[in-house]
XYZ file of N, CA and C in Angstrom:
774
model
N 9.744 20.712 6.203
C 10.616 19.844 5.412
C 10.147 19.831 3.964
N 11.071 20.046 3.035
C 10.714 20.035 1.630
C 10.824 18.642 1.072
N 9.866 18.246 0.275
C 9.882 16.944 -0.372
C 9.726 17.166 -1.866
N 10.718 16.711 -2.641
C 10.594 16.778 -4.089
C 9.985 15.487 -4.561
N 8.899 15.548 -5.278
C 8.109 14.373 -5.607
C 7.991 14.224 -7.099
N 8.143 12.983 -7.572
C 7.963 12.656 -8.980
C 6.739 11.775 -9.111
N 5.782 12.191 -9.922
C 4.573 11.419 -10.153
C 4.766 10.598 -11.406
N 4.396 9.305 -11.353
C 4.599 8.459 -12.524
C 3.309 7.888 -13.076
N 2.208 7.998 -12.356
C 0.961 7.433 -12.867
C -0.218 8.000 -12.104
N -1.362 7.369 -12.243
C -2.572 7.884 -11.631
C -2.794 7.276 -10.271
N -3.628 7.966 -9.429
C -4.069 7.297 -8.211
C -5.587 7.199 -8.166
N -6.229 7.467 -9.268
C -7.690 7.511 -9.254
C -8.240 6.258 -9.885
N -9.050 5.510 -9.148
C -9.602 4.255 -9.638
C -11.104 4.389 -9.785
N -11.647 4.131 -10.979
C -13.102 4.180 -11.129
C -13.737 2.909 -10.619
N -14.964 3.045 -10.127
C -15.738 1.869 -9.736
C -17.009 1.862 -10.560
N -17.409 0.687 -11.007
C -18.590 0.574 -11.817
C -19.620 -0.245 -11.056
N -20.708 0.426 -10.705
C -21.717 -0.208 -9.889
C -22.999 -0.322 -10.692
N -23.957 -1.036 -10.151
C -25.221 -1.206 -10.853
C -25.878 0.138 -11.090
N -26.482 0.276 -12.272
C -27.190 1.502 -12.572
C -26.400 2.467 -13.407
N -25.109 2.156 -13.735
C -24.344 3.094 -14.514
C -24.762 3.004 -15.967
N -24.674 4.100 -16.658
C -25.085 4.103 -18.048
C -24.692 5.388 -18.702
N -25.611 6.355 -18.778
C -25.322 7.613 -19.436
C -24.337 8.434 -18.615
N -23.782 9.460 -19.273
C -22.825 10.326 -18.589
C -23.450 10.956 -17.353
N -22.614 11.150 -16.332
C -23.086 11.686 -15.070
C -22.196 12.855 -14.665
N -22.458 14.061 -15.146
C -21.604 15.195 -14.789
C -21.484 15.325 -13.283
N -20.260 15.540 -12.817
C -20.021 15.550 -11.375
C -20.791 16.658 -10.679
N -21.142 17.713 -11.403
C -21.897 18.793 -10.771
C -23.276 18.343 -10.310
N -23.753 17.211 -10.831
C -25.046 16.686 -10.400
C -24.940 15.901 -9.095
N -23.721 15.674 -8.612
C -23.516 14.829 -7.441
C -22.814 15.624 -6.350
N -23.533 16.081 -5.350
C -22.878 16.749 -4.229
C -21.947 15.776 -3.513
N -20.947 16.334 -2.837
C -19.963 15.478 -2.176
C -20.603 14.560 -1.142
N -21.784 14.924 -0.648
C -22.471 14.065 0.321
C -22.941 12.744 -0.294
N -22.832 12.600 -1.610
C -23.189 11.340 -2.271
C -21.957 10.580 -2.746
N -20.756 11.088 -2.445
C -19.513 10.485 -2.950
C -18.769 9.818 -1.797
N -18.274 8.610 -2.043
C -17.458 7.872 -1.077
C -15.997 7.923 -1.526
N -15.106 8.095 -0.571
C -13.670 8.199 -0.856
C -12.921 7.121 -0.071
N -12.062 6.369 -0.774
C -11.207 5.376 -0.115
C -9.773 5.599 -0.567
N -8.887 5.798 0.400
C -7.480 6.088 0.137
C -6.628 5.062 0.859
N -5.576 4.605 0.183
C -4.606 3.696 0.794
C -3.213 4.163 0.396
N -2.416 4.573 1.369
C -1.065 5.067 1.115
C -0.079 4.235 1.918
N 0.987 3.801 1.257
C 2.076 3.082 1.904
C 3.373 3.827 1.629
N 4.189 4.036 2.673
C 5.405 4.827 2.515
C 6.591 4.140 3.176
N 7.695 4.058 2.433
C 8.994 3.816 3.040
C 9.568 5.187 3.363
N 10.821 5.242 3.789
C 11.379 6.548 4.121
C 11.729 7.368 2.887
N 11.734 6.745 1.712
C 12.087 7.508 0.514
C 11.134 7.308 -0.658
N 10.019 6.632 -0.450
C 9.094 6.402 -1.560
C 7.680 6.202 -1.025
N 6.711 6.507 -1.890
C 5.298 6.405 -1.533
C 4.559 5.668 -2.632
N 3.631 4.805 -2.239
C 2.668 4.212 -3.159
C 1.283 4.666 -2.707
N 0.571 5.302 -3.619
C -0.729 5.863 -3.268
C -1.813 5.285 -4.162
N -2.918 4.926 -3.560
C -4.051 4.367 -4.282
C -5.322 5.027 -3.753
N -6.172 5.522 -4.662
C -7.379 6.228 -4.233
C -8.559 5.796 -5.078
N -9.707 5.675 -4.445
C -10.927 5.265 -5.137
C -12.062 6.220 -4.756
N -12.847 6.601 -5.745
C -14.025 7.425 -5.510
C -15.211 6.787 -6.229
N -16.354 6.761 -5.583
C -17.544 6.248 -6.248
C -18.784 6.815 -5.565
N -19.893 6.755 -6.297
C -21.156 7.210 -5.727
C -22.058 6.007 -5.508
N -23.247 6.227 -5.013
C -24.089 5.112 -4.572
C -24.461 4.151 -5.688
N -24.914 4.670 -6.816
C -25.466 3.773 -7.817
C -24.899 3.998 -9.214
N -23.926 4.880 -9.350
C -23.338 5.158 -10.661
C -21.836 5.360 -10.508
N -21.124 5.200 -11.617
C -19.709 5.513 -11.588
C -19.539 7.011 -11.358
N -18.592 7.377 -10.499
C -18.310 8.793 -10.302
C -17.137 9.198 -11.181
N -17.275 10.279 -11.889
C -16.150 10.840 -12.629
C -16.229 12.355 -12.563
N -15.092 12.995 -12.727
C -15.012 14.429 -12.517
C -15.196 15.203 -13.806
N -15.726 16.414 -13.666
C -15.752 17.331 -14.793
C -14.349 17.903 -14.983
N -14.128 18.511 -16.138
C -12.776 18.951 -16.488
C -12.224 20.015 -15.556
N -13.092 20.768 -14.890
C -12.594 21.826 -14.017
C -12.506 21.398 -12.556
N -12.630 20.113 -12.282
C -12.368 19.596 -10.935
C -10.950 19.051 -10.886
N -10.284 19.253 -9.746
C -8.898 18.829 -9.619
C -8.669 18.154 -8.271
N -7.664 17.279 -8.248
C -7.281 16.566 -7.033
C -5.783 16.735 -6.827
N -5.371 16.906 -5.575
C -3.961 17.125 -5.255
C -3.546 16.236 -4.089
N -2.257 15.994 -4.003
C -1.642 15.370 -2.829
C -0.647 16.358 -2.255
N -0.712 16.588 -0.954
C 0.275 17.455 -0.306
C 0.898 16.712 0.864
N 2.147 17.071 1.168
C 2.842 16.527 2.338
C 3.247 17.702 3.207
N 2.742 17.703 4.429
C 3.052 18.760 5.401
C 2.681 20.152 4.905
N 1.692 20.252 4.027
C 1.268 21.553 3.488
C 2.417 22.300 2.826
N 3.449 21.570 2.429
C 4.644 22.199 1.888
C 4.463 22.500 0.404
N 4.153 21.477 -0.344
C 3.872 21.605 -1.764
C 2.700 20.684 -2.077
N 2.006 20.990 -3.150
C 0.944 20.079 -3.564
C 1.126 19.755 -5.038
N 0.737 18.542 -5.383
C 0.976 17.997 -6.700
C -0.324 17.470 -7.266
N -0.627 17.900 -8.492
C -1.911 17.534 -9.078
C -1.956 16.059 -9.427
N -3.065 15.431 -9.105
C -3.315 14.039 -9.423
C -4.458 13.962 -10.431
N -4.293 13.161 -11.450
C -5.345 13.033 -12.451
C -6.537 12.276 -11.872
N -7.694 12.550 -12.434
C -8.924 11.920 -11.973
C -9.655 11.303 -13.151
N -10.614 10.451 -12.847
C -11.435 9.824 -13.880
C -12.297 10.878 -14.555
N -12.204 10.979 -15.892
C -12.914 12.023 -16.619
C -14.053 11.493 -17.484
N -14.256 10.211 -17.534
C -15.266 9.659 -18.432
C -15.946 8.477 -17.776
N -17.162 8.170 -18.230
C -17.882 7.014 -17.714
C -17.598 5.757 -18.518
N -16.688 5.841 -19.488
C -16.346 4.669 -20.297
C -15.782 3.565 -19.412
N -16.313 2.350 -19.484
C -15.796 1.268 -18.646
C -14.311 1.010 -18.909
N -13.590 0.734 -17.863
C -12.158 0.456 -17.942
C -11.902 -0.767 -17.077
N -11.434 -1.845 -17.689
C -11.299 -3.112 -16.971
C -9.851 -3.428 -16.620
N -8.978 -2.431 -16.641
C -7.585 -2.656 -16.303
C -7.446 -3.002 -14.821
N -6.306 -3.612 -14.506
C -6.012 -3.937 -13.117
C -5.900 -2.656 -12.302
N -6.211 -2.764 -11.005
C -6.116 -1.591 -10.138
C -4.696 -1.056 -10.067
N -3.688 -1.928 -10.285
C -2.307 -1.456 -10.235
C -2.004 -0.466 -11.341
N -2.808 -0.442 -12.404
C -2.597 0.525 -13.478
C -2.875 1.950 -13.018
N -3.499 2.107 -11.855
C -3.840 3.428 -11.344
C -3.019 3.781 -10.104
N -1.995 3.001 -9.841
C -1.155 3.237 -8.671
C -0.169 4.368 -8.952
N -0.014 5.262 -7.988
C 0.957 6.346 -8.108
C 2.205 5.982 -7.324
N 3.342 5.961 -7.988
C 4.639 5.785 -7.332
C 5.307 7.147 -7.210
N 5.666 7.500 -6.013
C 6.231 8.824 -5.709
C 7.583 8.630 -5.042
N 8.575 9.367 -5.503
C 9.898 9.333 -4.895
C 10.169 10.663 -4.205
N 10.805 10.615 -3.051
C 11.153 11.835 -2.318
C 12.662 11.899 -2.143
N 13.209 13.107 -2.125
C 14.661 13.245 -2.012
C 15.114 13.512 -0.586
N 14.180 13.647 0.340
C 14.502 13.751 1.753
C 13.662 12.725 2.499
N 14.220 12.106 3.541
C 13.504 11.017 4.212
C 12.153 11.459 4.764
N 11.153 10.630 4.550
C 9.865 10.831 5.194
C 10.001 10.490 6.673
N 9.261 11.206 7.498
C 9.382 11.050 8.937
C 8.027 10.737 9.557
N 8.014 9.970 10.657
C 6.756 9.756 11.378
C 6.123 11.095 11.734
N 4.817 11.185 11.538
C 4.115 12.427 11.812
C 3.920 13.306 10.597
N 4.633 13.026 9.494
C 4.384 13.775 8.260
C 2.903 13.664 7.888
N 2.309 14.767 7.487
C 0.877 14.807 7.197
C 0.649 14.713 5.696
N -0.152 13.728 5.301
C -0.499 13.496 3.906
C -1.959 13.929 3.704
N -2.148 14.932 2.852
C -3.498 15.400 2.554
C -3.851 15.074 1.104
N -5.042 14.556 0.911
C -5.621 14.439 -0.422
C -6.672 15.532 -0.532
N -6.449 16.449 -1.466
C -7.274 17.646 -1.607
C -8.090 17.526 -2.892
N -9.395 17.701 -2.771
C -10.296 17.583 -3.906
C -10.992 18.926 -4.108
N -10.670 19.597 -5.206
C -11.277 20.878 -5.531
C -12.396 20.649 -6.533
N -13.632 20.935 -6.118
C -14.797 20.619 -6.927
C -15.225 21.800 -7.792
N -15.976 21.474 -8.835
C -16.443 22.508 -9.754
C -17.490 23.410 -9.120
N -18.076 22.977 -7.999
C -19.049 23.825 -7.302
C -18.378 24.809 -6.351
N -17.039 24.824 -6.361
C -16.295 25.753 -5.519
C -15.899 25.198 -4.176
N -16.379 24.028 -3.817
C -16.024 23.414 -2.535
C -14.680 22.706 -2.612
N -13.942 22.730 -1.518
C -12.671 22.015 -1.412
C -12.757 21.043 -0.243
N -12.445 19.777 -0.509
C -12.477 18.751 0.529
C -11.054 18.289 0.806
N -10.726 18.108 2.087
C -9.387 17.689 2.478
C -9.478 16.497 3.414
N -8.860 15.413 3.014
C -8.750 14.228 3.871
C -7.284 14.088 4.269
N -7.033 13.806 5.525
C -5.635 13.813 5.959
C -5.332 12.662 6.903
N -4.039 12.305 6.928
C -3.538 11.253 7.812
C -2.086 11.546 8.124
N -1.626 11.064 9.263
C -0.228 11.226 9.668
C 0.503 9.902 9.526
N 1.710 9.967 8.995
C 2.513 8.763 8.797
C 2.896 8.153 10.143
N 2.617 6.865 10.367
C 2.971 6.240 11.654
C 4.461 5.926 11.748
N 4.877 5.536 12.929
C 6.281 5.191 13.180
C 6.743 4.059 12.264
N 8.011 4.130 11.875
C 8.627 3.036 11.145
C 9.124 1.985 12.127
N 8.757 0.738 11.882
C 9.203 -0.363 12.722
C 10.654 -0.700 12.401
N 11.436 -0.957 13.428
C 12.839 -1.340 13.252
C 12.995 -2.829 13.556
N 13.683 -3.541 12.657
C 13.930 -4.969 12.870
C 15.076 -5.172 13.848
N 14.895 -6.131 14.740
C 15.951 -6.555 15.661
C 16.638 -7.804 15.130
N 15.846 -8.737 14.618
C 16.403 -9.930 13.975
C 15.441 -10.378 12.876
N 15.987 -11.036 11.845
C 17.407 -11.299 11.616
C 18.158 -10.031 11.225
N 19.463 -10.101 11.277
C 20.283 -8.977 10.871
C 20.296 -8.863 9.351
N 20.553 -7.664 8.856
C 20.666 -7.442 7.421
C 21.731 -8.369 6.837
N 21.359 -9.110 5.789
C 22.249 -10.009 5.046
C 22.667 -11.248 5.841
N 22.074 -11.472 7.002
C 22.381 -12.679 7.780
C 21.945 -13.923 7.015
N 22.732 -14.993 7.094
C 22.378 -16.270 6.465
C 21.871 -17.236 7.532
N 20.720 -17.831 7.269
C 20.084 -18.750 8.213
C 19.889 -20.091 7.523
N 20.428 -21.145 8.114
C 20.228 -22.497 7.603
C 18.877 -22.992 8.109
N 17.882 -22.909 7.238
C 16.519 -23.181 7.692
C 16.250 -24.673 7.873
N 17.160 -25.521 7.414
C 16.974 -26.957 7.636
C 17.140 -27.317 9.108
N 17.886 -26.474 9.838
C 18.139 -26.765 11.249
C 17.786 -25.609 12.178
N 17.611 -24.409 11.648
C 17.390 -23.232 12.489
C 15.983 -22.673 12.308
N 15.369 -22.311 13.428
C 14.133 -21.536 13.349
C 14.439 -20.173 12.736
N 13.486 -19.640 11.987
C 13.581 -18.260 11.524
C 12.862 -17.392 12.552
N 13.612 -16.566 13.248
C 13.060 -15.708 14.296
C 13.081 -14.273 13.797
N 11.888 -13.695 13.660
C 11.756 -12.308 13.227
C 11.282 -11.497 14.426
N 12.079 -10.490 14.788
C 11.774 -9.674 15.969
C 11.871 -8.202 15.578
N 10.988 -7.386 16.173
C 10.975 -5.967 15.860
C 10.685 -5.172 17.118
N 10.816 -3.835 17.017
C 10.814 -3.017 18.239
C 9.456 -2.470 18.658
N 8.536 -2.265 17.746
C 7.247 -1.663 18.096
C 6.160 -2.729 18.137
N 5.331 -2.679 19.153
C 4.259 -3.663 19.278
C 3.288 -3.534 18.102
N 2.891 -4.672 17.554
C 1.928 -4.686 16.460
C 0.581 -4.163 16.947
N -0.160 -3.543 16.017
C -1.540 -3.189 16.325
C -2.466 -4.078 15.506
N -3.755 -3.835 15.587
C -4.710 -4.725 14.940
C -4.589 -4.710 13.423
N -3.945 -3.672 12.859
C -3.812 -3.577 11.410
C -2.418 -3.896 10.903
N -1.496 -4.250 11.799
C -0.123 -4.538 11.379
C -0.075 -5.790 10.521
N 0.846 -5.804 9.545
C 0.956 -6.925 8.620
C 2.420 -7.292 8.431
N 2.678 -8.594 8.291
C 4.026 -9.098 8.036
C 3.993 -10.035 6.844
N 4.898 -9.793 5.905
C 5.010 -10.642 4.725
C 6.466 -11.027 4.521
N 6.689 -12.265 4.074
C 7.989 -12.687 3.566
C 7.896 -12.776 2.052
N 8.897 -12.249 1.379
C 8.892 -12.246 -0.077
C 10.252 -12.691 -0.580
N 10.265 -13.623 -1.533
C 11.522 -14.087 -2.111
C 11.272 -15.006 -3.291
N 12.137 -14.924 -4.264
C 12.001 -15.753 -5.465
C 12.005 -17.236 -5.129
N 12.714 -17.596 -4.053
C 12.868 -19.007 -3.716
C 11.679 -19.571 -2.955
N 10.826 -18.730 -2.409
C 9.772 -19.206 -1.515
C 8.601 -19.792 -2.284
N 8.069 -20.881 -1.780
C 6.813 -21.412 -2.287
C 5.706 -20.640 -1.590
N 5.110 -19.691 -2.316
C 4.160 -18.776 -1.715
C 2.793 -19.390 -1.501
N 1.877 -18.565 -1.003
C 0.532 -19.042 -0.712
C -0.231 -19.394 -1.976
N 0.072 -18.693 -3.073
C -0.536 -18.987 -4.370
C 0.599 -19.432 -5.282
N 0.656 -20.730 -5.553
C 1.859 -21.324 -6.123
C 2.237 -20.777 -7.483
N 1.273 -20.287 -8.236
C 1.578 -19.812 -9.580
C 1.616 -18.298 -9.694
N 1.609 -17.599 -8.551
C 1.581 -16.143 -8.597
C 2.944 -15.571 -8.255
N 3.199 -14.374 -8.782
C 4.414 -13.642 -8.475
C 4.018 -12.260 -7.942
N 4.798 -11.668 -7.021
C 5.981 -12.265 -6.427
C 5.617 -13.360 -5.424
N 6.581 -14.233 -5.141
C 6.347 -15.312 -4.192
C 6.304 -14.723 -2.790
N 5.159 -14.823 -2.140
C 4.947 -14.116 -0.884
C 4.167 -14.984 0.088
N 4.526 -14.861 1.363
C 3.833 -15.560 2.439
C 3.440 -14.518 3.477
N 2.184 -14.525 3.898
C 1.704 -13.561 4.888
C 1.518 -14.238 6.240
N 1.628 -13.442 7.292
C 1.472 -13.937 8.658
C 0.568 -12.984 9.431
N -0.379 -13.553 10.142
C -1.260 -12.753 10.983
C -0.532 -12.377 12.269
N -0.660 -11.128 12.670
C -0.044 -10.643 13.897
C -1.123 -10.261 14.896
N -0.829 -10.481 16.164
C -1.737 -10.107 17.232
C -1.318 -8.759 17.812
N -2.281 -7.938 18.271
C -1.908 -6.681 18.921
C -0.923 -6.923 20.062
N 0.134 -6.135 20.084
C 1.169 -6.277 21.105
C 2.321 -7.174 20.707
N 2.186 -7.927 19.619
C 3.208 -8.891 19.218
C 4.460 -8.182 18.719
N 5.650 -8.708 19.114
C 6.936 -8.168 18.652
C 7.875 -9.275 18.173
N 7.373 -10.498 18.083
C 8.225 -11.626 17.723
C 7.409 -12.659 16.974
N 8.017 -13.213 15.915
C 7.402 -14.316 15.174
C 8.453 -15.390 14.968
N 8.128 -16.619 15.359
C 9.040 -17.747 15.168
C 8.469 -18.687 14.121
N 9.260 -18.948 13.079
C 8.873 -19.869 12.018
C 9.743 -21.117 12.178
N 9.117 -22.238 12.453
C 9.847 -23.455 12.782
C 10.820 -23.856 11.685
N 11.959 -24.406 12.110
C 12.960 -24.890 11.170
C 12.347 -25.890 10.198
N 12.791 -25.815 8.961
C 12.397 -26.761 7.912
C 10.904 -26.717 7.594
N 10.261 -25.583 7.850
C 8.828 -25.472 7.564
C 8.545 -24.684 6.283
N 9.473 -23.845 5.864
C 9.300 -23.094 4.620
C 9.797 -23.932 3.449
N 9.037 -23.917 2.365
C 9.383 -24.740 1.209
C 9.960 -23.907 0.085
N 10.840 -24.556 -0.692
C 11.442 -23.926 -1.861
C 10.468 -23.975 -3.029
N 10.477 -22.902 -3.826
C 9.605 -22.858 -4.995
C 10.023 -23.921 -6.002
N 9.029 -24.441 -6.723
C 9.276 -25.500 -7.690
C 10.318 -25.084 -8.726
N 11.237 -25.990 -8.999
C 12.179 -25.791 -10.092
C 13.434 -25.031 -9.736
N 13.551 -24.511 -8.524
C 14.751 -23.772 -8.136
C 15.765 -24.729 -7.521
N 17.004 -24.620 -7.990
C 18.048 -25.526 -7.529
C 19.008 -24.872 -6.540
N 19.035 -23.534 -6.487
C 19.993 -22.857 -5.620
C 19.738 -23.190 -4.151
N 20.821 -23.319 -3.401
C 20.702 -23.604 -1.972
C 20.388 -22.348 -1.160
N 20.856 -21.197 -1.641
C 20.662 -19.946 -0.914
C 19.756 -19.004 -1.705
N 18.954 -18.247 -1.012
C 18.205 -17.203 -1.711
C 17.905 -16.052 -0.768
N 17.790 -14.862 -1.366
C 17.515 -13.656 -0.597
C 16.020 -13.540 -0.324
N 15.684 -13.243 0.919
C 14.301 -13.076 1.349
C 14.168 -11.699 1.982
N 13.038 -11.058 1.762
C 12.759 -9.762 2.370
C 11.577 -9.900 3.326
N 11.791 -9.468 4.562
C 10.690 -9.360 5.523
C 10.108 -7.962 5.406
N 8.800 -7.877 5.257
C 8.101 -6.609 5.103
C 7.121 -6.430 6.255
N 7.277 -5.354 6.999
C 6.374 -5.051 8.105
C 5.656 -3.738 7.815
N 4.333 -3.759 7.971
C 3.517 -2.580 7.705
C 2.841 -2.142 9.002
N 3.114 -0.912 9.393
C 2.489 -0.318 10.567
C 1.383 0.598 10.076
N 0.143 0.149 10.175
C -0.988 0.861 9.562
C -1.833 1.577 10.608
N -2.192 2.807 10.280
C -3.151 3.550 11.095
C -4.198 4.148 10.162
N -5.218 4.730 10.756
C -6.302 5.309 9.969
C -6.247 6.828 10.009
N -6.528 7.422 8.853
C -6.646 8.860 8.772
C -8.102 9.281 8.836
N -8.354 10.516 8.431
C -9.690 11.088 8.529
C -10.127 11.594 7.160
N -11.242 11.054 6.673
C -11.833 11.581 5.448
C -12.580 12.873 5.760
N -12.594 13.770 4.799
C -13.369 14.996 4.960
C -14.810 14.621 5.313
N -15.338 15.271 6.315
C -16.670 14.911 6.812
C -17.784 15.235 5.821
N -17.473 15.981 4.779
C -18.492 16.295 3.778
C -18.712 15.162 2.781
N -17.802 14.173 2.751
C -18.049 12.995 1.925
C -19.156 12.155 2.568
N -19.771 11.308 1.739
C -20.782 10.391 2.258
C -20.165 9.370 3.201
N -18.901 9.073 3.011
C -18.195 8.100 3.833
C -16.898 7.715 3.157
N -16.254 6.685 3.707
C -15.015 6.215 3.111
C -14.007 5.792 4.151
N -12.787 5.551 3.704
C -11.688 5.150 4.580
C -10.408 5.830 4.119
N -9.496 6.006 5.052
C -8.164 6.515 4.738
C -7.189 5.686 5.565
N -6.447 4.826 4.884
C -5.455 3.980 5.541
C -4.065 4.409 5.090
N -3.156 4.542 6.064
C -1.782 4.903 5.752
C -0.847 4.003 6.544
N 0.185 3.497 5.874
C 1.110 2.539 6.484
C 2.546 2.990 6.281
N 3.353 2.828 7.320
C 4.804 2.902 7.153
C 5.299 1.489 6.850
N 6.210 1.387 5.891
C 6.667 0.096 5.395
C 8.151 -0.055 5.710
N 8.474 -1.059 6.527
C 9.862 -1.348 6.894
C 10.275 -2.674 6.280
N 11.533 -2.743 5.814
C 12.021 -3.945 5.131
C 13.357 -4.385 5.714
N 13.563 -5.699 5.720
C 14.839 -6.272 6.124
C 15.155 -7.450 5.219
N 16.354 -7.442 4.622
C 16.760 -8.519 3.722
C 17.741 -9.453 4.420
N 17.553 -10.753 4.189
C 18.440 -11.759 4.743
C 18.461 -12.948 3.788
N 19.239 -13.964 4.127
C 19.409 -15.118 3.239
C 18.947 -16.378 3.960
N 18.102 -17.158 3.294
C 17.724 -18.478 3.786
C 18.432 -19.536 2.948
N 18.960 -20.536 3.620
C 19.612 -21.643 2.909
C 18.941 -22.960 3.266
N 19.058 -23.906 2.355
C 18.573 -25.282 2.569
C 17.099 -25.333 2.935
N 16.290 -24.643 2.132
C 14.846 -24.755 2.315
C 14.366 -26.155 1.952
N 13.281 -26.563 2.569
C 12.660 -27.834 2.247
C 12.297 -27.848 0.762
N 12.698 -28.895 0.059
C 12.518 -28.968 -1.382
C 11.395 -29.949 -1.725
N 10.213 -29.434 -2.130
C 9.102 -30.344 -2.445
C 9.357 -31.196 -3.688
N 10.386 -30.833 -4.465
C 10.704 -31.602 -5.661
C 11.396 -32.932 -5.325
N 11.917 -33.040 -4.118
C 12.693 -34.227 -3.776
C 12.164 -34.916 -2.527
N 10.909 -34.648 -2.195
C 10.313 -35.366 -1.054
C 9.954 -36.794 -1.429
């Protein structure tokens, strides 16, 4: 399957640990001293990729002739920029997030490889397979639920695993962190779970909103683990399929009028 991919930013995040100081040419650090952490989330038409590399006691950065690539199904590979300097950078991690768009649907089982070509001639490949996409059973797309009297019942088809995650997101919701955006509420899932019931009149409206109805998105993440190249010192590779369902909640509990 061919995937046409557009890269919009970086996926390489530097880490600054104790002991960093003078420049550290990557040729001085064999891959056995480098840790790799990858986190990829995919819908059927888009990918968010985040990658971190660091060594034990210094910031890791690449020499100019080292390159990193992302490939899907060994079909095509796309160069990813890497950290080239030891200069401290205090930007948010989201500044290094890669957003990728595909013109053909991603499918369960698609293989995502992060390929690291080193200046010493070694090539390291870490890979993971995209897990199944969860399908929502309820609520229905665009369904309106009067939350003042109705439980919000979220049901899906695949049993949750230990890494599965469920989030509700909506402008109207009073989230877990009242002053943060987007407004989001997370729920812990147990392995095997396929249903979550949120009691009627338990979700609160965000401060200052007067509308009776608002659109909410349920986000389910089916996460599995991939395999880092065994030549690295260690690391993690997490990959998630991301399923979404939009619906409408009306008559949320209003903390402004309690």
